[in-house]
């Protein structure tokens, strides 16, 4: 039975090595705010589009004390061929065994993937991803039914928002992350309709 994390809980600590070879422990980031993002896999067009959105805002967010840690259920070989080519200025973690996904109880759902394929917003995201150069590509052996999740963690390691996607294209609205980066925790609330959350940013 899934027991998702919720606001007010301590974010589970873990040690990781990014694809850049730099080791780090999540608790090493105490004193900084953290956006911990769990993606599907390194070839996922919508995931790469989301990383592009993060890259464009990263300088602003970092000045406000926000760090990003991005996790992919992919081997390093796939990471280097796809998402790593964006040269993100924040850590990218290859977690092909899904150990961190299990730690944060990130969902696998055939039903939600099917719902994504039927959702009218999906083609808008596919088109936006294609315009940015990210084509729909299947990663051999990938977990096709993985659903993304994002967590906003404050300077004390406390979860301020645990956002488990209802669809593959369902992420925290960027304006919610903007408010969190600015330190406005009271305005951090991703509890809005899926339709609102999946509009292209």
Short mmCIF file of C-alpha atoms in Angstrom, two decimals:
data_model
loop_
_atom_site.label_atom_id
_atom_site.label_comp_id
_atom_site.label_asym_id
_atom_site.label_seq_id
_atom_site.Cartn_x
_atom_site.Cartn_y
_atom_site.Cartn_z
CA UNK A 1 0.00 0.00 0.00
CA UNK A 2 1.34 3.43 -0.99
CA UNK A 3 1.97 5.93 1.80
CA UNK A 4 2.76 9.19 -0.03
CA UNK A 5 4.69 11.96 1.68
CA UNK A 6 2.77 15.03 2.72
CA UNK A 7 3.44 18.60 3.78
CA UNK A 8 5.15 18.92 7.16
CA UNK A 9 7.09 15.65 6.99
CA UNK A 10 10.87 15.46 7.00
CA UNK A 11 12.16 14.70 3.52
CA UNK A 12 13.83 11.26 3.50
CA UNK A 13 17.58 11.70 3.29
CA UNK A 14 19.72 9.95 0.71
CA UNK A 15 23.20 10.02 -0.76
CA UNK A 16 23.66 10.21 -4.50
CA UNK A 17 26.22 10.78 -7.21
CA UNK A 18 25.09 12.90 -10.13
CA UNK A 19 25.89 11.98 -13.72
CA UNK A 20 28.67 14.57 -13.43
CA UNK A 21 30.36 12.29 -10.90
CA UNK A 22 29.93 14.68 -7.96
CA UNK A 23 28.71 12.93 -4.75
CA UNK A 24 26.20 14.68 -2.52
CA UNK A 25 23.78 13.98 0.31
CA UNK A 26 20.37 15.62 0.32
CA UNK A 27 20.90 16.81 3.90
CA UNK A 28 24.05 18.63 2.70
CA UNK A 29 21.61 21.13 1.16
CA UNK A 30 20.14 22.12 4.53
CA UNK A 31 20.06 25.89 4.71
CA UNK A 32 18.94 26.00 1.08
CA UNK A 33 15.51 25.35 -0.39
CA UNK A 34 15.26 22.30 -2.66
CA UNK A 35 13.08 21.32 -5.60
CA UNK A 36 13.37 17.53 -5.80
CA UNK A 37 11.90 16.36 -9.12
CA UNK A 38 11.28 12.75 -10.11
CA UNK A 39 10.99 12.26 -13.85
CA UNK A 40 10.10 9.23 -15.96
CA UNK A 41 13.19 8.52 -18.05
CA UNK A 42 15.93 10.34 -19.91
CA UNK A 43 14.31 10.06 -23.35
CA UNK A 44 10.87 11.32 -22.26
CA UNK A 45 10.05 14.38 -24.40
CA UNK A 46 7.85 16.00 -21.76
CA UNK A 47 10.49 15.38 -19.09
CA UNK A 48 13.15 17.03 -21.21
CA UNK A 49 10.81 19.96 -21.81
CA UNK A 50 10.33 20.30 -18.04
CA UNK A 51 14.11 20.29 -17.53
CA UNK A 52 14.37 23.05 -20.15
CA UNK A 53 11.83 25.11 -18.16
CA UNK A 54 13.92 24.58 -15.02
CA UNK A 55 17.15 25.60 -16.77
CA UNK A 56 15.57 28.86 -17.93
CA UNK A 57 14.57 29.78 -14.38
CA UNK A 58 17.55 28.32 -12.56
CA UNK A 59 19.70 31.46 -12.25
CA UNK A 60 16.79 33.35 -10.67
CA UNK A 61 15.86 30.49 -8.36
CA UNK A 62 19.44 29.90 -7.23
CA UNK A 63 19.85 33.56 -6.32
CA UNK A 64 16.78 33.10 -4.11
CA UNK A 65 18.34 30.10 -2.38
CA UNK A 66 16.65 27.28 -4.31
CA UNK A 67 18.54 24.22 -5.52
CA UNK A 68 17.22 21.61 -7.96
CA UNK A 69 17.83 17.87 -7.84
CA UNK A 70 16.41 15.91 -10.79
CA UNK A 71 16.02 12.12 -10.72
CA UNK A 72 15.49 9.85 -13.75
CA UNK A 73 14.65 6.16 -13.82
CA UNK A 74 17.34 5.59 -16.45
CA UNK A 75 20.88 4.23 -16.70
CA UNK A 76 23.75 6.68 -17.09
CA UNK A 77 24.26 5.63 -20.72
CA UNK A 78 20.77 6.85 -21.62
CA UNK A 79 21.21 9.98 -19.51
CA UNK A 80 24.36 10.94 -21.43
CA UNK A 81 22.64 10.43 -24.79
CA UNK A 82 19.54 12.43 -23.97
CA UNK A 83 18.79 14.69 -20.98
CA UNK A 84 22.46 15.32 -20.08
CA UNK A 85 22.94 16.96 -23.48
CA UNK A 86 21.01 19.95 -22.13
CA UNK A 87 23.95 20.58 -19.76
CA UNK A 88 21.67 21.40 -16.84
CA UNK A 89 23.46 23.47 -14.16
CA UNK A 90 21.97 21.29 -11.40
CA UNK A 91 22.42 17.62 -10.42
CA UNK A 92 20.88 14.91 -12.59
CA UNK A 93 20.63 11.49 -10.94
CA UNK A 94 20.44 8.16 -12.75
CA UNK A 95 18.30 5.79 -10.67
CA UNK A 96 17.56 2.82 -12.97
CA UNK A 97 16.70 0.56 -10.01
CA UNK A 98 14.16 3.13 -8.76
CA UNK A 99 15.54 3.11 -5.21
CA UNK A 100 14.82 6.81 -4.69
CA UNK A 101 11.42 6.46 -6.32
CA UNK A 102 10.58 3.81 -3.73
CA UNK A 103 11.94 6.00 -0.93
CA UNK A 104 9.59 8.83 -1.93
CA UNK A 105 6.77 6.48 -2.92
CA UNK A 106 6.61 7.76 -6.50
CA UNK A 107 3.79 6.06 -8.34
CA UNK A 108 3.59 3.61 -11.22
CA UNK A 109 0.16 3.67 -12.84
CA UNK A 110 -1.02 2.23 -16.15
CA UNK A 111 -4.38 3.95 -15.58
CA UNK A 112 -2.81 7.42 -15.30
CA UNK A 113 -0.67 6.87 -18.39
CA UNK A 114 -3.75 5.87 -20.35
CA UNK A 115 -5.55 8.95 -19.02
CA UNK A 116 -2.62 11.10 -20.17
CA UNK A 117 -2.86 9.71 -23.68
CA UNK A 118 -6.57 10.56 -23.75
CA UNK A 119 -6.18 14.05 -22.26
CA UNK A 120 -6.64 16.95 -24.69
CA UNK A 121 -3.70 18.87 -23.18
CA UNK A 122 -1.20 16.14 -23.99
CA UNK A 123 -0.85 17.04 -27.66
CA UNK A 124 -0.11 20.65 -26.71
CA UNK A 125 2.80 19.45 -24.59
CA UNK A 126 3.98 17.08 -27.32
CA UNK A 127 3.96 19.96 -29.81
CA UNK A 128 5.81 22.28 -27.42
CA UNK A 129 8.41 19.59 -26.73
CA UNK A 130 8.87 18.99 -30.46
CA UNK A 131 9.33 22.73 -31.03
CA UNK A 132 12.14 22.63 -28.45
CA UNK A 133 13.74 19.68 -30.25
CA UNK A 134 12.48 16.85 -28.04
CA UNK A 135 10.84 14.09 -30.06
CA UNK A 136 8.79 11.26 -28.60
CA UNK A 137 11.40 8.55 -28.06
CA UNK A 138 11.07 5.22 -26.29
CA UNK A 139 13.84 4.18 -23.90
CA UNK A 140 14.50 0.47 -24.19
CA UNK A 141 13.57 -1.30 -20.95
CA UNK A 142 12.08 1.83 -19.39
CA UNK A 143 9.18 1.85 -16.96
CA UNK A 144 6.51 3.21 -19.31
CA UNK A 145 3.96 3.60 -16.51
CA UNK A 146 6.03 5.78 -14.18
CA UNK A 147 4.26 8.96 -13.08
CA UNK A 148 6.31 12.08 -12.16
CA UNK A 149 6.39 13.70 -8.73
CA UNK A 150 7.91 16.91 -7.34
CA UNK A 151 8.71 17.99 -3.79
CA UNK A 152 9.43 21.44 -2.39
CA UNK A 153 11.70 21.09 0.65
CA UNK A 154 12.52 24.03 2.93
CA UNK A 155 15.84 25.01 4.51
CA UNK A 156 15.21 22.68 7.47
CA UNK A 157 14.53 19.64 5.32
CA UNK A 158 10.74 19.83 5.77
CA UNK A 159 8.44 19.06 2.85
CA UNK A 160 6.36 22.14 2.04
CA UNK A 161 4.64 20.61 -0.97
CA UNK A 162 4.46 16.98 -2.13
CA UNK A 163 3.06 16.92 -5.64
CA UNK A 164 2.29 13.47 -7.03
CA UNK A 165 1.22 13.77 -10.66
CA UNK A 166 -2.25 12.76 -11.75
CA UNK A 167 -1.01 12.56 -15.34
CA UNK A 168 2.38 12.26 -17.03
CA UNK A 169 2.07 15.98 -17.91
CA UNK A 170 0.99 17.02 -14.40
CA UNK A 171 3.69 19.00 -12.57
CA UNK A 172 3.87 21.77 -10.02
CA UNK A 173 2.92 25.06 -11.68
CA UNK A 174 6.05 27.14 -12.20
CA UNK A 175 4.48 30.09 -10.38
CA UNK A 176 4.11 27.90 -7.27
CA UNK A 177 7.85 27.15 -7.44
CA UNK A 178 8.52 30.87 -7.99
CA UNK A 179 6.67 31.72 -4.77
CA UNK A 180 8.48 28.98 -2.86
CA UNK A 181 11.86 30.20 -4.14
CA UNK A 182 10.94 33.70 -2.97
CA UNK A 183 10.28 32.32 0.51
CA UNK A 184 6.52 32.79 0.39
CA UNK A 185 5.66 29.39 1.86
CA UNK A 186 2.14 30.43 2.78
CA UNK A 187 1.38 30.84 -0.92
CA UNK A 188 2.75 27.41 -1.81
CA UNK A 189 -0.32 25.38 -2.67
CA UNK A 190 -0.46 23.08 -5.66
CA UNK A 191 -3.93 21.83 -4.75
CA UNK A 192 -5.60 23.08 -7.91
CA UNK A 193 -7.35 21.23 -10.69
CA UNK A 194 -5.36 19.04 -13.06
CA UNK A 195 -6.59 21.17 -15.93
CA UNK A 196 -5.00 24.23 -14.36
CA UNK A 197 -1.76 22.46 -13.63
CA UNK A 198 -1.18 20.97 -17.04
CA UNK A 199 -1.42 24.14 -19.10
CA UNK A 200 1.84 24.67 -21.04
CA UNK A 201 4.12 27.03 -19.16
#
